[in-house]
Structures are given as structure tokens and as C-alpha cells.
Coordinates of C-alpha atoms and ligand atoms in Angstrom, one line a residue:
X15 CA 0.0 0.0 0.0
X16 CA 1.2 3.6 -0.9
X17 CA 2.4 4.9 2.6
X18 CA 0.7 7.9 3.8
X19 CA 3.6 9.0 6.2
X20 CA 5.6 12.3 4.9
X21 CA 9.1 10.5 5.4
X22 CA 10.2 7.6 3.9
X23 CA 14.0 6.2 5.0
X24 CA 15.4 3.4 3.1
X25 CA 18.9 1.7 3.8
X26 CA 21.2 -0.9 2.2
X27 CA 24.7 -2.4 1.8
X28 CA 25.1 0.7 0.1
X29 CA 24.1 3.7 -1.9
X30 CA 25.2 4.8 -5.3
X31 CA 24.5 8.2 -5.6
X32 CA 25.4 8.8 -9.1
X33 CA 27.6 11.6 -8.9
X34 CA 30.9 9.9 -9.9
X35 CA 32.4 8.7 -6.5
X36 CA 32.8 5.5 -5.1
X37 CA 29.6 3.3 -3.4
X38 CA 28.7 4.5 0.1
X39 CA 29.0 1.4 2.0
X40 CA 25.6 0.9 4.6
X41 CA 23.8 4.2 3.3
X42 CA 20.2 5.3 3.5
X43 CA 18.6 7.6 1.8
X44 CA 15.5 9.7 3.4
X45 CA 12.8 10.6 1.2
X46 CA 10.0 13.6 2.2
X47 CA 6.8 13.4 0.2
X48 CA 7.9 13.3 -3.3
X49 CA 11.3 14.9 -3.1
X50 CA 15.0 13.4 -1.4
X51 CA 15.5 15.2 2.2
X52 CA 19.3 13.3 2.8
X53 CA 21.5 10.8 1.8
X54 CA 24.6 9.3 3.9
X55 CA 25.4 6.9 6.4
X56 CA 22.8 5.1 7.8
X57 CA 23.8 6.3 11.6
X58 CA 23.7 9.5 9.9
X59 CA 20.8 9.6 8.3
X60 CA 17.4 10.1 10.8
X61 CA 13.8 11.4 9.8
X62 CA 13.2 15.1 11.9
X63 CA 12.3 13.9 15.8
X64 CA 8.8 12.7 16.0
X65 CA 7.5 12.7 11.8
X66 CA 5.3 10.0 10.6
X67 CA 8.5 7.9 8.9
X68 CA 8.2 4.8 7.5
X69 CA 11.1 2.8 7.3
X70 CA 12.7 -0.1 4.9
X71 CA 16.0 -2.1 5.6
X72 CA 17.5 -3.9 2.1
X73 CA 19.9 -6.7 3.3
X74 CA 22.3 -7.2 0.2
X75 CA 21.1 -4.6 -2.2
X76 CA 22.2 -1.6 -3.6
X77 CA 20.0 2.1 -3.6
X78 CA 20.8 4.3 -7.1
X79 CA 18.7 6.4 -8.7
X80 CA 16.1 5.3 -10.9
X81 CA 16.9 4.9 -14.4
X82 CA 17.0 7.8 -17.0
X83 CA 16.3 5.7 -20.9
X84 CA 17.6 8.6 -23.5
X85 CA 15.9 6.7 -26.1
X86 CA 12.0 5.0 -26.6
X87 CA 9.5 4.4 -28.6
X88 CA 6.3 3.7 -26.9
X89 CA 4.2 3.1 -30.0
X90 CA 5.7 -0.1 -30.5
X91 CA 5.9 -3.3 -29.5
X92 CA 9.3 -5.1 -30.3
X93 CA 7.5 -7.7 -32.2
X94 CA 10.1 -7.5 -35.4
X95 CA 7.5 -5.0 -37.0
X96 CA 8.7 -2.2 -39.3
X97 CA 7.4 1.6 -38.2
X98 CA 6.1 1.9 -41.8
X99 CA 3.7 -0.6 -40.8
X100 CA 3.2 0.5 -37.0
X101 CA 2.1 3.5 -38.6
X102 CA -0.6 2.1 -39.7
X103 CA -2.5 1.8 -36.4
X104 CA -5.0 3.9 -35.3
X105 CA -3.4 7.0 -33.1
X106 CA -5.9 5.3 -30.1
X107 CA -4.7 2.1 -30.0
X108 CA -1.0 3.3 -30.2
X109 CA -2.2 5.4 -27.3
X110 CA -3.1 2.2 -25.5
X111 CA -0.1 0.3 -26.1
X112 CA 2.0 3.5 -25.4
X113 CA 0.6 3.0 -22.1
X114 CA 1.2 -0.4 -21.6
X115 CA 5.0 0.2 -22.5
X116 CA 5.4 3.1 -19.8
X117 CA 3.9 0.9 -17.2
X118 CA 6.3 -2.1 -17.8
X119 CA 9.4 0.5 -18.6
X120 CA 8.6 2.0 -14.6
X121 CA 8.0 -1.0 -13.5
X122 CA 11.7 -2.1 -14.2
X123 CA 12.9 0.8 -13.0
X124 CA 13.2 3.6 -15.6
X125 CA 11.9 6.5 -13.8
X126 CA 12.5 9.0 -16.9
X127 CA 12.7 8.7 -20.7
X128 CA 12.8 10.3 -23.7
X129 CA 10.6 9.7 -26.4
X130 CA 12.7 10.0 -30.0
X131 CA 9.5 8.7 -32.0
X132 CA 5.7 8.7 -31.8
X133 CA 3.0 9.1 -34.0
X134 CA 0.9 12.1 -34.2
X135 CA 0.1 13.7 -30.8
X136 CA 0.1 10.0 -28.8
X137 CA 2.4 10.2 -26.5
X138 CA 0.9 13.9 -25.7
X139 CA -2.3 12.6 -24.7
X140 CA -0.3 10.1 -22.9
X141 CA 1.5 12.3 -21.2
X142 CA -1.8 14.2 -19.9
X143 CA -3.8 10.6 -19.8
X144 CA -1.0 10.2 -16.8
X145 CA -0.6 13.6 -15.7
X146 CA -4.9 13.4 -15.3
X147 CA -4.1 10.3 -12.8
X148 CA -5.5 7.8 -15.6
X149 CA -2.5 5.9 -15.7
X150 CA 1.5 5.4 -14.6
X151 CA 4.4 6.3 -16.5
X152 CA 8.1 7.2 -16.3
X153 CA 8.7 11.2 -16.3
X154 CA 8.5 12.9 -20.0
X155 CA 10.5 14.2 -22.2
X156 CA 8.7 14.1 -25.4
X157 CA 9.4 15.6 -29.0
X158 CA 5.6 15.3 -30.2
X159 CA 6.6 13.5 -33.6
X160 CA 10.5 13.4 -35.0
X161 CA 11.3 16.0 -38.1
X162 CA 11.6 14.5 -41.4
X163 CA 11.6 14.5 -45.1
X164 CA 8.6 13.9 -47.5
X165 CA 9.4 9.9 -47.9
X166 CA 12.3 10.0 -45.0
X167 CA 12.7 7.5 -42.2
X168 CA 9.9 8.0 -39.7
X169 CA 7.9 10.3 -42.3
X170 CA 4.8 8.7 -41.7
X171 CA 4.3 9.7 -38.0
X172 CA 3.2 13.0 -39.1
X173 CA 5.9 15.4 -39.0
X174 CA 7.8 15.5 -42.9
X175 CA 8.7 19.3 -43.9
X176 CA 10.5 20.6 -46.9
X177 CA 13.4 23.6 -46.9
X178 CA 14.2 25.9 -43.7
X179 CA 11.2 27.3 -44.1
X180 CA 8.7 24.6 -43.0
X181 CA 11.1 22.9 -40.6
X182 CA 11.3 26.1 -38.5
X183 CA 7.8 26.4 -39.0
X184 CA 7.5 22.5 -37.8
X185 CA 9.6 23.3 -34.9
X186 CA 7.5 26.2 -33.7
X187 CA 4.4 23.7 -33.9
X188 CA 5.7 20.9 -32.0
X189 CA 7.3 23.0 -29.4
X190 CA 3.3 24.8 -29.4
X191 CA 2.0 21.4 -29.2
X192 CA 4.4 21.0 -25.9
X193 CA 7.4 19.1 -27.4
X194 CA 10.1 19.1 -24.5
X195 CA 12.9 18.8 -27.0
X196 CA 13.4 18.5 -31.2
X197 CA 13.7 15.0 -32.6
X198 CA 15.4 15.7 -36.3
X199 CA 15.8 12.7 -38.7
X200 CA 19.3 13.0 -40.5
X201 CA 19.2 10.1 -42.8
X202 CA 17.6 7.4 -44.2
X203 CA 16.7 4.6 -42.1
X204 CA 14.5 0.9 -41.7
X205 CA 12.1 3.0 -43.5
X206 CA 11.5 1.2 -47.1
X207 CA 11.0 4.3 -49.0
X208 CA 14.2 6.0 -47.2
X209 CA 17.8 5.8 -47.9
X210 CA 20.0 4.2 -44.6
X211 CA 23.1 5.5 -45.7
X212 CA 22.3 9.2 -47.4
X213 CA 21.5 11.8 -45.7
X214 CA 18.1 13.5 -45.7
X215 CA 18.1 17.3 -44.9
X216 CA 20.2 19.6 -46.0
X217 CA 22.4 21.8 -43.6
X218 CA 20.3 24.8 -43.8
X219 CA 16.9 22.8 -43.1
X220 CA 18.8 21.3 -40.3
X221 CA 20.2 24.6 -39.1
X222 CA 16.5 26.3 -39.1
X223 CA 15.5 23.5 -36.6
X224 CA 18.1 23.7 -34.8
X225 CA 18.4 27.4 -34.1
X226 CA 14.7 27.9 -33.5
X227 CA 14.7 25.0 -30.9
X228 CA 17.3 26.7 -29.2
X229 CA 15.9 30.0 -29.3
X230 CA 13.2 28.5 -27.0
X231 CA 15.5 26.8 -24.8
X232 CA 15.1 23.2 -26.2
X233 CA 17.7 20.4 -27.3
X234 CA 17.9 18.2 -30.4
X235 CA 18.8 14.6 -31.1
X236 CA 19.2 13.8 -34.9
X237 CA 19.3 9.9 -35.9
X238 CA 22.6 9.5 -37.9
X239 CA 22.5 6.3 -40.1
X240 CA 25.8 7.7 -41.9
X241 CA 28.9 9.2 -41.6
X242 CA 27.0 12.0 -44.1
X243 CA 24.3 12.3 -41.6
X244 CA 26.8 12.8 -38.7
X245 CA 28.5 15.5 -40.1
X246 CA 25.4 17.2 -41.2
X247 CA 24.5 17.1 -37.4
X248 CA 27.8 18.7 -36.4
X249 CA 27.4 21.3 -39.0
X250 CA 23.7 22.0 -37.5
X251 CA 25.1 21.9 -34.2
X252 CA 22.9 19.3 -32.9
X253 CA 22.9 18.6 -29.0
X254 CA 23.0 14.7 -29.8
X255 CA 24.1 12.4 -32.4
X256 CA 21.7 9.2 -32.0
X257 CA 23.1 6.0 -33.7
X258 CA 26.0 7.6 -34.8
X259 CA 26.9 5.1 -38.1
X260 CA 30.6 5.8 -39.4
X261 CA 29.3 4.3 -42.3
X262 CA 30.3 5.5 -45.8
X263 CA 27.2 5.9 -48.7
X264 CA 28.4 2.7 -50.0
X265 CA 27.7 1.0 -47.0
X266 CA 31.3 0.0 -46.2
X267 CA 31.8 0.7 -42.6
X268 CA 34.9 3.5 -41.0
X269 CA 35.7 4.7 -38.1
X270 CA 36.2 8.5 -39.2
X271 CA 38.6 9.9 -36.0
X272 CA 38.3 13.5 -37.4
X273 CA 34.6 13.2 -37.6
X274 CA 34.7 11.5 -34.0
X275 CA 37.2 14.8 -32.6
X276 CA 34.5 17.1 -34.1
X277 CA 31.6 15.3 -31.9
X278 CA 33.9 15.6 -28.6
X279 CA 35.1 19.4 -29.2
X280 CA 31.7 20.4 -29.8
X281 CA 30.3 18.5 -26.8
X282 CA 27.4 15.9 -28.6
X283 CA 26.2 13.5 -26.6
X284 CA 26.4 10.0 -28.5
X285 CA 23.4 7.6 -28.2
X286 CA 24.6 4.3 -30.1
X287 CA 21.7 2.0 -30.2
X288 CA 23.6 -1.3 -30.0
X289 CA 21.0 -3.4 -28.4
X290 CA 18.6 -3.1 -31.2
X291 CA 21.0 -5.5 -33.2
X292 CA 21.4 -7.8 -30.8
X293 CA 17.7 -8.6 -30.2
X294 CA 17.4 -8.9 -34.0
X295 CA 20.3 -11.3 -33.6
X296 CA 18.6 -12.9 -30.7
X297 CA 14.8 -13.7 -32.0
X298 CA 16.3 -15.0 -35.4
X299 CA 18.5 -17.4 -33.2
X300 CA 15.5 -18.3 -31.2
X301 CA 13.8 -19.0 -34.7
X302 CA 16.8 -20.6 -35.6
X303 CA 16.4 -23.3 -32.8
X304 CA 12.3 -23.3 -33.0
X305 CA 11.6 -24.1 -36.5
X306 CA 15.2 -23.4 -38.8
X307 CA 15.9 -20.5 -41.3
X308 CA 15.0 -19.5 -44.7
X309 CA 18.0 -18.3 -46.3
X310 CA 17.0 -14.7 -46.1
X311 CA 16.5 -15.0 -42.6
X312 CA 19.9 -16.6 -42.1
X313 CA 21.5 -13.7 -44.0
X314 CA 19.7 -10.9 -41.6
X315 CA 21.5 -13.3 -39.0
X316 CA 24.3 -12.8 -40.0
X317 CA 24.4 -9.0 -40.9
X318 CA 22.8 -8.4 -37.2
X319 CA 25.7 -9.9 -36.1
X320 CA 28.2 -8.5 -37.8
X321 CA 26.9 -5.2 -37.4
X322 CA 26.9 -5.2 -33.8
X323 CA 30.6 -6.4 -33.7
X324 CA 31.4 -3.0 -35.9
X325 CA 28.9 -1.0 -33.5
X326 CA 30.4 -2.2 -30.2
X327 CA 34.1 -1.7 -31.7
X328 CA 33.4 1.8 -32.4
X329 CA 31.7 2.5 -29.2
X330 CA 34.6 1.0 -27.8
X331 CA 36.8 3.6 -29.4
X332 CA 34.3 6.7 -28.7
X333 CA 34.2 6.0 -25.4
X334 CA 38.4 5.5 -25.4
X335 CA 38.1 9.4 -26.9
X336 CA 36.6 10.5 -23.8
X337 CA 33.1 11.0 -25.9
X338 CA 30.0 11.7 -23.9
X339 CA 28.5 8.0 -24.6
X340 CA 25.0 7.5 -22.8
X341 CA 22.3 4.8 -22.6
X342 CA 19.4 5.1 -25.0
X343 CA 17.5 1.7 -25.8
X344 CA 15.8 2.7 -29.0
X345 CA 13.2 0.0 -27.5
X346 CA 10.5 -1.2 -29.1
X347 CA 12.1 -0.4 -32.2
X348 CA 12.9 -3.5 -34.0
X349 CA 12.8 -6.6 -31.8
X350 CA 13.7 -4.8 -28.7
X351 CA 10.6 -4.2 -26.1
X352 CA 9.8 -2.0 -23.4
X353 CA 11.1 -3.1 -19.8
X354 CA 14.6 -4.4 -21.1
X355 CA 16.5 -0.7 -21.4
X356 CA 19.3 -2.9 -18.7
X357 CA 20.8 -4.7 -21.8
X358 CA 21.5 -1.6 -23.7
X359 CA 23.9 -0.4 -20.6
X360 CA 25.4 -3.8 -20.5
X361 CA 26.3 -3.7 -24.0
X362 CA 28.4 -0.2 -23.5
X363 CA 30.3 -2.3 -20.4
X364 CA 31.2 -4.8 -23.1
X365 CA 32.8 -1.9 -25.1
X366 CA 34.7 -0.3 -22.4
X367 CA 32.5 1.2 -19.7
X368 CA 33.5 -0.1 -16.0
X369 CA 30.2 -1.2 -14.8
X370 CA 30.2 2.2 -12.4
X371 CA 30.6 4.2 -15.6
X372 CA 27.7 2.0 -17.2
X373 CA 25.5 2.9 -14.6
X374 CA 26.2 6.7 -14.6
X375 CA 25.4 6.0 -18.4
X376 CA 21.6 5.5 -17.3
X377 CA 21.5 7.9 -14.4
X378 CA 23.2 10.7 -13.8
X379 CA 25.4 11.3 -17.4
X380 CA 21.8 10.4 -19.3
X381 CA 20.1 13.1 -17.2
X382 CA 23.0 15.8 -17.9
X383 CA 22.1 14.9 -22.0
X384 CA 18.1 15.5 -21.4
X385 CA 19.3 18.9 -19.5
X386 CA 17.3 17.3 -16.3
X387 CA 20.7 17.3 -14.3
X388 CA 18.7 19.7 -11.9
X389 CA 15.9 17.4 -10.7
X390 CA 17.1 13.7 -11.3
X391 CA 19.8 11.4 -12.4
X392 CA 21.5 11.5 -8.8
X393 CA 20.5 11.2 -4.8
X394 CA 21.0 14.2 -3.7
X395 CA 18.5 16.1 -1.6
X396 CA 15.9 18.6 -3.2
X397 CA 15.9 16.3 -6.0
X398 CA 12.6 13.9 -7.2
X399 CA 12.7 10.8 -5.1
X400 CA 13.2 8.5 -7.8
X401 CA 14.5 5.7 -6.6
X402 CA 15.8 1.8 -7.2
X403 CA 16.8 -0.6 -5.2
X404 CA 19.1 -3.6 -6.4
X405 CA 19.5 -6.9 -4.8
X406 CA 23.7 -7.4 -5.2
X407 CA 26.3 -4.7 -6.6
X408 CA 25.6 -3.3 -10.0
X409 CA 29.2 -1.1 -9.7
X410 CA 30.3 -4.6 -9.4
X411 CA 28.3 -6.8 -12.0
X412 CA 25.8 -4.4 -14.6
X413 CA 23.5 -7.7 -14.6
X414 CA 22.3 -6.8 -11.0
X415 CA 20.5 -3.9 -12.7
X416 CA 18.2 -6.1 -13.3
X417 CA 17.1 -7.8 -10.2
X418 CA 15.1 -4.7 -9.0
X419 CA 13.7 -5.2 -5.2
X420 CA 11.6 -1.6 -5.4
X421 CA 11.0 1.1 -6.9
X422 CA 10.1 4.6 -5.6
X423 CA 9.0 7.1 -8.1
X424 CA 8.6 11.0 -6.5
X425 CA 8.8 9.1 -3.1
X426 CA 6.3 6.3 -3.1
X427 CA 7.0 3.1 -3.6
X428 CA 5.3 1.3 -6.4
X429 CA 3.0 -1.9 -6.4
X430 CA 4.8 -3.6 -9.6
X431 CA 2.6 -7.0 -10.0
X432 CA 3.6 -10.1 -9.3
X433 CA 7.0 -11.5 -9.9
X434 CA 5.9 -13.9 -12.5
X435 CA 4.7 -10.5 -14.9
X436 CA 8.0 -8.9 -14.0
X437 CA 9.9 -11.8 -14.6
X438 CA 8.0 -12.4 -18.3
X439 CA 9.1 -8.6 -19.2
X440 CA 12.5 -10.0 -19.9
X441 CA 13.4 -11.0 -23.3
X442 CA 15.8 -13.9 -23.2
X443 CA 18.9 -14.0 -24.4
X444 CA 20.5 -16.1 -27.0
X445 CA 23.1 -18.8 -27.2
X446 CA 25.8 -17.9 -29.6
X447 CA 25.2 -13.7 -30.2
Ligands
ZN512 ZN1 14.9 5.1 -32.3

């Protein structure tokens, strides 16, 4: 039951706060209404003399902030199906399953997200479906639909526009329409009328977006299939480059330092997206082993694999640059669902994060990229008392992300079913990928 007491104190084996140091070993943190009033020791740490507090111990388990996912798309549903045809559905019933996807993504943790593609206004009336007490979700930060060309990746969710023009004019809309930040599409895509490896906008189209979003205080994120796309984005002076593809127009892959330098010095953040491979890699192995291949399908096998091997070798090397590398599932596109944002992190350990770094990743460093430093991403009092608890060490093992004990969001602990539904959120992994 959702305590009524103003104080809630919570301790552990120990407390990550997030804000680069090492674990506090037996920590607490103390939590007053929906805001965080302390965080220390646990002898430290004590409710005002004679509040209403109530009062949790963890044996084992580690207290971080809750997640921050840079990356969603809550139309979806990770079923392998394109986003020409998810665009299909009615704007209702992606409403509906938007709402599904935020309950699950809480559920495991993720506190905040950012949306990078919707259709139409849905995850608006989402947003104020929640905000009206209809239903649960992680905090916001939306960008209404994503900016793209007439027949561009992600076109057909409503927002295409043609010359400086009528993107400036689209940004002024969307950020009307209550759009948080700018999504920008900077190439082609998994959009069959698109081109992956091309780039879409031109510089001054770009340039229009990006200058009126900043105007009004807001950040963009461009998807970068290509090395074209990429520069592009620098030239645009986008805020983050998502994907982030050295890939050349012919498709052949390389790792371009100089274009690399030119994301550090002007301070992008990098979203890679190397997840979304591997699940494709994943359900075609568990296809593989259900019922065999066709020869087309063995091919994608083989490609998915292959291109995460690139991907996670030139994450490796970004992050070996000192590049601001976050966590950004890019779940449910593909074959990647809701709930499952954990793996994404994982993968950047496996290219060079320590597992402390990983989980900064998510938290704290994913917050400084949404400009949400201020209210959450790290304990620290006077910030929103989102907040996970672990069983085990996640600065020790990034898998222990995963085996969440609670999860307060603005300082009440939610009721997240039973462990059986919790437990069927997670896709299974693959032998072999
Ligand atoms: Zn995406």
C-alpha cells in the first residue's frame, strides 16, 4: 500500500548516488513526500524527531537512482514489425499500447525517458492521460513526432517538412504542441522508402530547426544512419548524435577519427543504439532453434551480427576518446521491447564502460544529456525521489541492474505485480550472439 507518512527512510549495503564517487557502503537515503531530504550513512541519516516515517531495511542490495532511458519508442511493441507498418494503427490504439509500454518500462525501473518517436500527438495525450491520474508512466520528455523529409525515415508519423522554411515552422508547432525537446531525422533509415546511408536534410533545413529550438531553450537529437548524416549534425550543431553510423554511402563501414574529434570538441552527446542488433540477432537465433531459417532470414542473422561487432568496436573507441557516450534503448524499435532498457547499458560495459561508468550511463550522465541534471539522475536532496533498489552490486556486476527489489517514483513506492509478470518482461537472451 502507498504509505501515507511524509518520510520515507530506506537503507542498504550501500548507496550509489550517481555523482561519480565511489559506493557509500551501509547508506540510506530519506525521502520527504515526493522529493529526497538526505542521503549518507545510515547512523547519519534520521527522519526530523517525531514525523510520521516509514522505514525499509535492504539486506544485500544496492540504492541508485532510478533509471533515466535517453531513447523510446512507446508506439511499439518489439514484435520485429517495421514503423512503416506501425504507422498504420490507429493514433488510439497506439495510445493504448504506449501505455502499456510506460507501465512495464517504470515497472523495471526507468523513472525518466525520452521519447525520439511517436506518432501524431500520442504520446501527448499520454502524457496528460498520466498527468490526469488515468494511468502510470516514467517522467517525459517528449518531442511530439521526430522532423523528417517527404518519404524520410519516420515520415509517416506526421511530421515530414520541406526547406528551412517549413522545418522552422514545424519546430515552432511541435514546441506549441508541448514538445520538450526537437527529434530531427538526418538520414535514411529501416524505412523502405528511405535511404540508410544518405543523408536527408540539408544543412540549412537542419540549421532552421536547430536554431529555432534553441531560441526557446530546447535540445535536439538527430538519428545519424551515416557518416553524411553525422557531419550534417555537427554542422547543425545538434545537441545529440543518435546511432552515430561511421558508415560510408556505400555502405562499407569506418571509423572516421576526425569526424569523431569534431563530436567531442563540440560536446554531442552519442546515443549508439547497440542493443537493437542484438535482439534482432537474438529472435532470429531463437527462430533458428524453433523451427530453422530460410536463407534470407539466415543472411539478416548474420548482418545483425556482424553489425553489432562493428557497432560495439566503435563504441569502444568513442568512449576510449573520452566521448559523452549515454544509454538510450531505442526499445520497441525492432525486436527490442519495453522493460529491457538494462541490456542496452550492458552492452556499452562490453565496449569499455566499467560497470560504475555503465550505470552513470543511465542515471546521472543520461540526465546531464536531457538537460534534467537539476531534478534527477543523482540522490542528492531537493531532487525527485526516484529511486531503485538492487539486490547485489551493479558497480560490481551491470547484470544486478536487473534484479530490482523496489521502486520509488517522487517518493512512493510502487506496487509492480507479481513476480511472474515482472519476470515475463524480460526477453531472453540467445546462445551464440
Ligand atoms: Zn529510435
Amino acid at each position: 500500500m502507498p504509505s501515507d507518512d511524509q518520510f520515507t527512510l530506506i537503507t542498504a549495503d550501500r548507496v550509489i548516488d550517481a555523482r561519480g564517487g565511489l559506493p557509500l557502503e551501509r547508506g540510506a537515503v530519506l525521502m520527504e513526500g515526493s522529493k529526497i531530504a538526505a542521503v549518507g550513512r545510515a547512523e547519519d541519516v534520521r527522519a526530523p524527531e517525531g514525523a510520521a516515517v516509514a522505514v525499509s531495511d535492504y539486506p544485500g542490495c544496492t540504492i541508485l537512482p532510478g533509471m533515466v532511458d535517453c531513447h523510446t519508442h512507446h508506439n511499439g511493441f518489439g514484435d520485429g514489425r517495421l514503423g512503416d507498418d506501425l504507422a498504420l494503427l490507429p493514433d488510439e490504439v497506439l495510445t493504448l499500447q504506449s501505455a502499456r509500454n510506460a507501465r512495464v518500462s517504470l515497472y523495471s525501473g526507468v523513472t525518466t525517458i525520452r521519447e525520439n518517436g511517436p506518432k501524431n500527438a500520442t504520446m501527448f495525450r499520454l502524457r496528460d492521460s498520466i498527468d490526469a491520474g488515468l494511468t502510470i508512466g516514467p517522467r517525459m520528455v517528449l518531442c511530439g513526432r521526430p522532423v523528417a523529409i517527404i518519404g524520410g525515415h519516420m515520415g509517416y508519423f506526421g511530421g515530414e517538412a520541406t526547406g528551412p522554411i517549413e522545418t522552422r515552422a514545424l519546430t515552432r508547432q511541435l514546441i506549441k504542441e508541448g514538445a520538450d525537446y526537437i527529434k530531427i531525422v538526418a538520414t535514411g533509415g529501416t524505412t523502405r522508402t528511405s535511404f540508410p546511408t544518405l543523408p536527408s536534410f540539408n544543412v540549412d533545413e537542419l540549421r532552421a530547426v536547430t536554431d529555432e529550438a534553441r531560441k526557446f531553450g530546447k535540445l535536439t537529437a538527430t538519428h545519424s544512419a551515416s557518416l553524411a548524416g553525422i557531419a550534417n549534425s555537427l554542422d547543425a550543431g545538434v545537441d545529440m548524435i543518435i546511432h552515430c553510423y561511421y558508415r560510408e554511402r556505400d555502405g562499407s563501414d569506418n571509423f572516421r577519427e576526425d569526424i569523431a574529434e569534431r563530436i567531442g570538441q563540440q560536446g554531442a552527446f552519442v546515443n549508439p543504439t547497440l542493443q537493437v542488433s542484438r535482439a534482432t540477432a537474438w529472435e532470429l537465433a531463437h527462430k533458428r532453434e524453433a523451427q530453422g531459417l530460410s536463407a534470407d532470414e539466415r543472411a539478416q542473422l548474420d548482418e545483425a551480427r556482424a553489425n553489432l561487432e562493428v557497432r560495439l568496436e566503435h563504441t569502444r573507441r568513442m568512449i576510449e576518446m573520452g566521448l559523452k557516450v549515454i544509454t538510450g534503448s531505442d526499445s520497441s524499435w525492432s525486436s527490442y521491447r519495453l522493460g529491457n532498457t538494462v541490456y542496452e547499458t550492458e552492452l556499452l560495459v562490453h565496449a569499455g564502460y566499467t560497470p560504475m561508468q555503465g550505470i552513470l550511463s543511465v542515471t546521472s550522465r543520461a540526465a546531464a544529456a536531457l538537460d534534467m541534471a537539476d531534478k534527477v539522475g543523482t540522490l542528492e536532496p531537493g531532487k525527485e525521489a526516484d529511486v531503485l533498489v538492487v539486490r547485489g552490486n551493479p558497480a560490481r556486476d551491470i547484470d544486478d541492474l536487473w534484479n530490482v527489489a523496489d521502486v520509488f517514483f517522487a517518493g512512493r513506492k510502487l506496487e509492480r505485480g507479481s513476480d511472474e509478470s515482472l519476470a515475463a518482461v524480460r526477453q531472453p537472451r540467445a546462445q551464440g550472439v
